């Protein structure tokens, strides 16, 4: 690596040049992503059997915590995170093209490095990684970067709402997962096998088990394809909002944010409550999924409006600002979060899969994220980048930018 051309292309965006709303929103979304990653191992029946969960001391409280997570977090956090990636894509392309004629090659290299990070993260740290998915979807977004605003909406909305549903229906129609046998990973014997592997800590067997799951359920079982449509739709909507300039010049659109807040947040929660109130069973699944699918983007729009408006109130600005450093170090904090989730459930000799429920998981999430807030604020007092952000930028540009802040 060398530092030729470093000042031109790889300097960090100055604090004055950063968009506070985006850093706060990204940090806020990361809390939801962390809680979502933690809770989904239990909600999807992957980390513990129903009998184990029922025997926990927290079992009476866990249904109430599940209700909270499904109402406020499930699909909302990753929707917001993906939307912000699309918006960030638009901003980075703008800045790169303004500063460097070779911006296409630089941006493609940036996506390739993210893909490598994601593959490493998925294979060795956290099997439910999204970085590789975002990188792959980012290549698609790059290829269609010139499409019109109308096309962004016409394709982005249905991809967001129905991408996963349609792919799952097609794969179910042809019995793909049944023929692959990937459903077995969510059954009691497989759950107990993972717990035994963690207790005995045979890393090779543990690695092989998760790689089989990733290959059968995620890669060829339709999971990845559905989520590519899901992510692409949210990316496209992020680009559309970026082109409109609503978050880039939020001060000029505060009236619109107020109106959309009162339109979207109550409607979204009303629909989500309706979905949660429906009984469990095939007769109600389609209705519940439909309500949830519509509620999710409405609640996310409401969250965005609430945070943008909150940043205009002194007290709330002071509270919300603690999320900004976490958002500036989103890659580092996401990977650390994946490590905490993986070690909590399946760490050598101390894995707690089968011994903790949603109440404990939520408490661990709050503690972990509180530590991330403290460490991110402290780190960015002395350094210009998060550690993984610095590596990402160095590999992207082939130059090592200054890590320490200037005195």
Coordinates of C-alpha atoms in Angstrom, one line a residue:
X1 CA 0.0 0.0 0.0
X2 CA 1.0 3.6 -0.5
X3 CA -0.3 7.0 0.3
X4 CA -0.2 8.5 -3.2
X5 CA -3.4 10.3 -3.9
X6 CA -4.5 9.7 -0.3
X7 CA -5.5 13.4 0.3
X8 CA -7.7 13.4 -2.8
X9 CA -9.9 10.3 -2.2
X10 CA -9.5 8.7 1.1
X11 CA -9.9 11.4 3.7
X12 CA -12.8 10.9 6.0
X13 CA -15.8 13.1 5.7
X14 CA -15.3 15.9 8.2
X15 CA -17.6 16.1 11.2
X16 CA -19.1 19.3 9.7
X17 CA -19.7 17.5 6.4
X18 CA -21.4 14.5 8.0
X19 CA -25.2 14.3 8.0
X20 CA -26.1 13.9 11.7
X21 CA -29.5 12.4 10.9
X22 CA -28.0 9.5 9.0
X23 CA -25.4 8.7 11.7
X24 CA -28.1 8.7 14.4
X25 CA -30.5 6.7 12.3
X26 CA -27.8 4.1 11.5
X27 CA -26.9 3.8 15.2
X28 CA -30.5 3.5 16.2
X29 CA -31.0 0.8 13.5
X30 CA -27.9 -1.1 14.8
X31 CA -29.6 -1.5 18.2
X32 CA -32.6 -3.1 16.6
X33 CA -30.4 -5.2 14.3
X34 CA -28.5 -6.5 17.4
X35 CA -31.7 -7.3 19.3
X36 CA -33.2 -8.8 16.2
X37 CA -30.2 -11.1 15.6
X38 CA -30.2 -12.2 19.2
X39 CA -33.9 -12.8 19.4
X40 CA -34.3 -14.5 16.0
X41 CA -32.3 -17.5 17.2
X42 CA -35.1 -18.1 19.7
X43 CA -38.1 -16.8 17.7
X44 CA -37.2 -19.1 14.7
X45 CA -36.7 -22.1 16.9
X46 CA -33.0 -22.4 16.2
X47 CA -31.2 -22.1 19.5
X48 CA -33.5 -23.9 22.0
X49 CA -36.3 -26.4 21.9
X50 CA -39.9 -25.4 23.1
X51 CA -39.4 -27.6 26.2
X52 CA -36.2 -25.9 27.1
X53 CA -37.8 -22.4 26.8
X54 CA -40.8 -23.5 28.8
X55 CA -38.6 -24.6 31.6
X56 CA -36.8 -21.3 32.0
X57 CA -37.4 -19.1 35.0
X58 CA -38.1 -16.2 32.7
X59 CA -40.7 -18.2 30.8
X60 CA -43.7 -16.2 32.3
X61 CA -42.1 -12.9 31.2
X62 CA -40.8 -14.0 27.8
X63 CA -44.1 -13.8 25.9
X64 CA -44.4 -10.1 26.8
X65 CA -40.9 -9.5 25.6
X66 CA -41.6 -11.3 22.4
X67 CA -44.7 -9.1 21.9
X68 CA -42.4 -6.0 22.3
X69 CA -39.8 -7.3 19.9
X70 CA -42.3 -8.3 17.2
X71 CA -44.1 -4.9 17.5
X72 CA -41.2 -2.6 17.5
X73 CA -38.1 -4.5 16.1
X74 CA -38.9 -7.5 13.9
X75 CA -38.2 -6.5 10.3
X76 CA -38.2 -2.8 11.2
X77 CA -34.5 -2.6 12.2
X78 CA -33.1 -4.4 9.1
X79 CA -35.5 -2.5 6.9
X80 CA -34.2 0.8 8.2
X81 CA -30.6 -0.5 8.0
X82 CA -31.0 -1.6 4.4
X83 CA -32.7 1.7 3.5
X84 CA -29.8 3.6 4.9
X85 CA -27.3 1.5 2.9
X86 CA -29.1 2.5 -0.3
X87 CA -29.1 6.1 0.8
X88 CA -25.4 5.8 1.7
X89 CA -24.8 4.3 -1.7
X90 CA -26.2 7.3 -3.4
X91 CA -24.2 9.7 -1.3
X92 CA -20.9 7.8 -1.7
X93 CA -21.4 7.7 -5.5
X94 CA -22.0 11.4 -5.5
X95 CA -18.9 12.2 -3.5
X96 CA -16.7 9.8 -5.3
X97 CA -17.7 11.0 -8.8
X98 CA -17.1 14.6 -7.7
X99 CA -13.6 13.8 -6.4
X100 CA -12.2 11.1 -8.7
X101 CA -12.7 10.2 -12.3
X102 CA -12.1 6.5 -11.4
X103 CA -15.0 6.4 -9.0
X104 CA -16.6 3.3 -10.6
X105 CA -13.6 1.1 -10.0
X106 CA -13.2 2.5 -6.5
X107 CA -16.8 1.8 -5.6
X108 CA -16.8 -1.7 -7.1
X109 CA -13.6 -2.4 -5.1
X110 CA -15.4 -1.1 -2.0
X111 CA -18.2 -3.6 -2.5
X112 CA -15.8 -6.4 -3.2
X113 CA -14.0 -5.8 0.1
X114 CA -17.3 -5.7 1.9
X115 CA -18.2 -9.0 0.3
X116 CA -15.0 -10.5 1.6
X117 CA -15.7 -9.2 5.1
X118 CA -19.2 -10.7 4.9
X119 CA -18.0 -14.1 3.8
X120 CA -15.4 -14.2 6.7
X121 CA -18.0 -13.0 9.1
X122 CA -20.5 -15.5 7.9
X123 CA -18.2 -18.5 7.9
X124 CA -16.2 -17.9 11.1
X125 CA -18.2 -15.6 13.4
X126 CA -21.9 -15.2 12.7
X127 CA -23.8 -17.5 10.3
X128 CA -26.6 -15.0 9.8
X129 CA -24.4 -12.3 8.4
X130 CA -25.9 -9.6 6.1
X131 CA -22.7 -8.0 4.9
X132 CA -22.2 -10.4 2.0
X133 CA -25.9 -10.0 1.0
X134 CA -25.6 -6.2 1.0
X135 CA -22.4 -6.4 -1.1
X136 CA -24.0 -8.7 -3.6
X137 CA -27.1 -6.5 -3.8
X138 CA -24.9 -3.5 -4.0
X139 CA -23.4 -4.8 -7.2
X140 CA -26.9 -5.0 -8.7
X141 CA -27.7 -1.5 -7.5
X142 CA -24.5 -0.3 -9.1
X143 CA -25.5 -1.9 -12.4
X144 CA -28.9 -0.1 -12.4
X145 CA -27.7 3.2 -10.8
X146 CA -28.9 5.3 -13.8
X147 CA -32.6 4.2 -13.7
X148 CA -35.2 6.9 -13.2
X149 CA -36.9 7.9 -10.0
X150 CA -40.2 6.4 -11.3
X151 CA -38.5 3.0 -11.9
X152 CA -36.9 3.1 -8.4
X153 CA -40.4 3.3 -7.0
X154 CA -42.1 0.9 -9.4
X155 CA -39.6 -1.8 -8.6
X156 CA -38.5 -0.8 -5.1
X157 CA -41.9 -1.0 -3.5
X158 CA -42.9 -4.5 -4.8
X159 CA -39.5 -5.9 -4.2
X160 CA -39.6 -4.6 -0.6
X161 CA -43.1 -5.8 0.1
X162 CA -43.3 -9.1 -1.7
X163 CA -39.7 -10.2 -2.6
X164 CA -39.3 -12.8 0.2
X165 CA -42.9 -13.8 0.1
X166 CA -42.9 -14.6 -3.7
X167 CA -39.6 -16.5 -3.5
X168 CA -40.8 -18.5 -0.6
X169 CA -44.0 -19.4 -2.3
X170 CA -42.2 -20.5 -5.5
X171 CA -39.7 -22.6 -3.5
X172 CA -42.5 -24.1 -1.4
X173 CA -44.5 -24.9 -4.5
X174 CA -41.7 -27.0 -5.8
X175 CA -40.8 -28.4 -2.4
X176 CA -37.2 -27.3 -2.6
X177 CA -36.5 -27.1 1.1
X178 CA -38.3 -30.4 1.8
X179 CA -36.2 -32.1 -0.9
X180 CA -33.0 -30.6 0.5
X181 CA -33.9 -31.5 4.1
X182 CA -33.0 -28.0 5.4
X183 CA -36.1 -28.0 7.6
X184 CA -34.3 -30.5 9.8
X185 CA -32.0 -27.7 11.2
X186 CA -35.0 -26.3 13.1
X187 CA -36.0 -29.6 14.7
X188 CA -35.2 -30.7 18.2
X189 CA -32.4 -33.2 17.3
X190 CA -30.5 -30.6 15.3
X191 CA -31.0 -28.0 18.0
X192 CA -29.6 -30.4 20.6
X193 CA -26.7 -31.3 18.3
X194 CA -25.6 -27.7 18.1
X195 CA -25.8 -27.3 21.8
X196 CA -23.7 -30.5 22.3
X197 CA -21.1 -29.2 19.8
X198 CA -20.9 -26.0 21.7
X199 CA -20.5 -27.8 25.0
X200 CA -17.8 -30.1 23.7
X201 CA -16.4 -27.4 21.5
X202 CA -15.3 -29.3 18.4
X203 CA -14.8 -26.3 16.1
X204 CA -14.4 -28.3 12.9
X205 CA -17.7 -30.2 13.4
X206 CA -19.4 -27.0 14.6
X207 CA -18.1 -25.2 11.4
X208 CA -19.2 -28.0 9.2
X209 CA -22.7 -28.0 10.7
X210 CA -23.3 -24.3 10.1
X211 CA -21.8 -24.5 6.6
X212 CA -24.3 -27.3 5.8
X213 CA -27.1 -25.1 7.1
X214 CA -25.9 -22.1 5.2
X215 CA -25.5 -24.0 1.9
X216 CA -28.8 -25.9 2.1
X217 CA -31.1 -23.3 3.7
X218 CA -29.6 -20.0 2.6
X219 CA -27.7 -20.5 -0.7
X220 CA -29.7 -23.1 -2.6
X221 CA -32.8 -23.2 -0.4
X222 CA -34.0 -19.8 -1.5
X223 CA -33.2 -17.7 1.6
X224 CA -30.5 -15.6 -0.1
X225 CA -32.5 -15.1 -3.3
X226 CA -35.5 -13.8 -1.3
X227 CA -33.5 -11.5 0.8
X228 CA -31.7 -10.1 -2.3
X229 CA -35.0 -8.9 -3.6
X230 CA -35.9 -7.7 -0.1
X231 CA -32.7 -5.8 0.3
X232 CA -32.7 -4.4 -3.3
X233 CA -36.1 -3.0 -2.8
X234 CA -35.0 -1.1 0.3
X235 CA -31.8 0.0 -1.4
X236 CA -33.8 1.4 -4.3
X237 CA -36.1 3.3 -2.0
X238 CA -33.0 4.7 -0.1
X239 CA -31.6 6.0 -3.4
X240 CA -34.9 7.5 -4.3
X241 CA -35.1 9.4 -1.0
X242 CA -31.4 10.4 -1.5
X243 CA -32.3 11.9 -4.9
X244 CA -35.2 13.8 -3.3
X245 CA -32.9 15.3 -0.8
X246 CA -35.3 15.0 2.1
X247 CA -32.8 13.7 4.6
X248 CA -29.8 15.6 3.2
X249 CA -31.6 18.9 3.8
X250 CA -34.0 17.9 6.5
X251 CA -34.4 21.4 7.8
X252 CA -36.3 22.4 4.7
X253 CA -38.8 19.6 5.0
X254 CA -39.8 19.6 8.7
X255 CA -43.4 20.2 7.9
X256 CA -43.5 17.1 5.7
X257 CA -41.8 15.0 8.4
X258 CA -44.5 16.1 10.9
X259 CA -47.3 15.2 8.6
X260 CA -45.8 11.8 7.7
X261 CA -45.1 11.0 11.3
X262 CA -48.8 11.2 12.2
X263 CA -49.8 9.4 9.1
X264 CA -47.4 6.4 9.2
X265 CA -46.6 5.6 12.8
X266 CA -50.1 5.2 14.2
X267 CA -51.2 3.3 11.0
X268 CA -48.2 1.1 11.2
X269 CA -48.6 0.1 14.8
X270 CA -52.4 -0.4 14.3
X271 CA -51.7 -2.9 11.5
X272 CA -48.9 -4.6 13.4
X273 CA -51.1 -5.0 16.5
X274 CA -53.7 -6.5 14.2
X275 CA -51.2 -9.0 12.9
X276 CA -50.1 -9.9 16.4
X277 CA -53.7 -10.3 17.6
X278 CA -54.5 -13.0 15.1
X279 CA -54.5 -16.6 16.3
X280 CA -51.6 -18.8 15.1
X281 CA -52.5 -21.3 12.4
X282 CA -52.6 -21.7 8.6
X283 CA -56.0 -20.1 8.4
X284 CA -54.6 -16.8 9.7
X285 CA -51.0 -16.9 8.5
X286 CA -51.6 -15.1 5.2
X287 CA -53.7 -12.3 6.8
X288 CA -51.1 -11.8 9.6
X289 CA -48.2 -11.8 7.1
X290 CA -50.0 -9.3 4.9
X291 CA -50.7 -6.9 7.8
X292 CA -47.1 -7.2 9.0
X293 CA -45.7 -6.6 5.5
X294 CA -47.6 -3.4 5.2
X295 CA -47.0 -2.2 8.7
X296 CA -43.2 -2.6 8.6
X297 CA -42.4 0.2 6.1
X298 CA -45.0 2.5 7.7
X299 CA -43.4 2.1 11.1
X300 CA -39.9 2.6 9.6
X301 CA -41.0 5.9 8.0
X302 CA -42.4 6.9 11.3
X303 CA -39.1 6.1 13.1
X304 CA -37.2 8.2 10.6
X305 CA -39.6 11.2 11.0
X306 CA -39.6 10.8 14.8
X307 CA -35.7 10.9 14.9
X308 CA -35.4 13.8 12.4
X309 CA -37.9 15.9 14.4
X310 CA -36.4 14.8 17.8
X311 CA -33.0 16.1 16.7
X312 CA -34.6 19.6 16.6
X313 CA -35.5 19.4 20.3
X314 CA -32.6 20.2 22.7
X315 CA -33.4 17.5 25.2
X316 CA -34.0 14.8 22.6
X317 CA -31.1 16.0 20.5
X318 CA -28.9 15.4 23.5
X319 CA -30.3 11.9 24.1
X320 CA -30.3 10.8 20.4
X321 CA -26.8 12.1 19.7
X322 CA -25.3 9.2 21.7
X323 CA -26.3 7.0 18.7
X324 CA -24.2 9.0 16.2
X325 CA -20.8 7.5 17.0
X326 CA -22.2 4.0 16.9
X327 CA -23.6 4.8 13.4
X328 CA -20.2 6.2 12.3
X329 CA -18.6 2.8 13.3
X330 CA -21.5 0.7 11.9
X331 CA -19.3 -2.0 10.3
X332 CA -17.2 -2.5 13.4
X333 CA -20.2 -2.5 15.7
X334 CA -22.2 -4.8 13.5
X335 CA -19.3 -7.4 13.4
X336 CA -18.7 -7.1 17.2
X337 CA -22.5 -7.6 17.7
X338 CA -22.4 -10.8 15.6
X339 CA -19.5 -12.0 17.7
X340 CA -21.3 -11.4 20.9
X341 CA -24.4 -13.2 19.6
X342 CA -22.4 -16.2 18.4
X343 CA -20.4 -16.5 21.6
X344 CA -23.4 -16.0 23.8
X345 CA -25.3 -18.9 22.3
X346 CA -22.4 -21.2 21.2
X347 CA -19.2 -20.0 22.8
X348 CA -16.8 -22.7 23.9
X349 CA -17.8 -24.3 27.2
X350 CA -20.0 -21.3 28.1
X351 CA -22.6 -21.3 25.3
X352 CA -26.1 -20.5 26.7
X353 CA -28.3 -21.8 23.9
X354 CA -31.2 -23.6 25.6
X355 CA -30.5 -21.8 28.9
X356 CA -31.7 -18.3 28.1
X357 CA -35.0 -16.8 26.8
X358 CA -36.0 -13.6 25.2
X359 CA -35.9 -11.6 28.5
X360 CA -32.3 -12.5 29.1
X361 CA -31.4 -11.9 25.5
X362 CA -32.9 -8.4 25.6
X363 CA -31.0 -7.6 28.8
X364 CA -27.7 -8.8 27.1
X365 CA -28.5 -6.7 24.1
X366 CA -29.0 -3.6 26.2
X367 CA -25.8 -4.1 28.0
X368 CA -23.8 -4.9 24.8
X369 CA -25.2 -1.8 23.0
X370 CA -24.6 0.4 26.0
X371 CA -20.9 -0.7 25.9
X372 CA -20.8 0.0 22.2
X373 CA -22.2 3.5 22.8
X374 CA -19.4 4.2 25.4
X375 CA -16.6 2.6 23.4
X376 CA -17.7 4.3 20.1
X377 CA -17.8 7.7 21.7
X378 CA -14.4 7.2 23.3
X379 CA -12.8 5.7 20.2
X380 CA -13.9 8.6 17.9
X381 CA -12.4 11.2 20.3
X382 CA -9.0 9.9 19.3
X383 CA -9.4 8.2 15.9
X384 CA -10.9 9.3 12.6
X385 CA -12.3 5.9 11.7
X386 CA -13.6 2.8 13.4
X387 CA -11.0 -0.1 13.2
X388 CA -12.8 -2.1 10.6
X389 CA -13.8 1.1 8.7
X390 CA -10.1 2.0 8.5
X391 CA -9.3 -1.5 7.1
X392 CA -12.2 -1.2 4.7
X393 CA -11.0 2.2 3.4
X394 CA -7.4 1.1 3.2
X395 CA -8.2 -1.9 1.1
X396 CA -10.6 0.0 -1.1
X397 CA -8.1 2.8 -1.9
X398 CA -4.8 0.9 -1.6
X399 CA -3.6 3.6 0.8
X400 CA -3.6 3.8 4.5
X401 CA -5.3 7.0 5.7
X402 CA -4.4 8.6 8.9
X403 CA -6.1 6.8 11.8
X404 CA -5.4 9.2 14.6
X405 CA -7.2 12.5 14.7
X406 CA -5.0 15.5 14.3
X407 CA -4.2 17.3 17.5

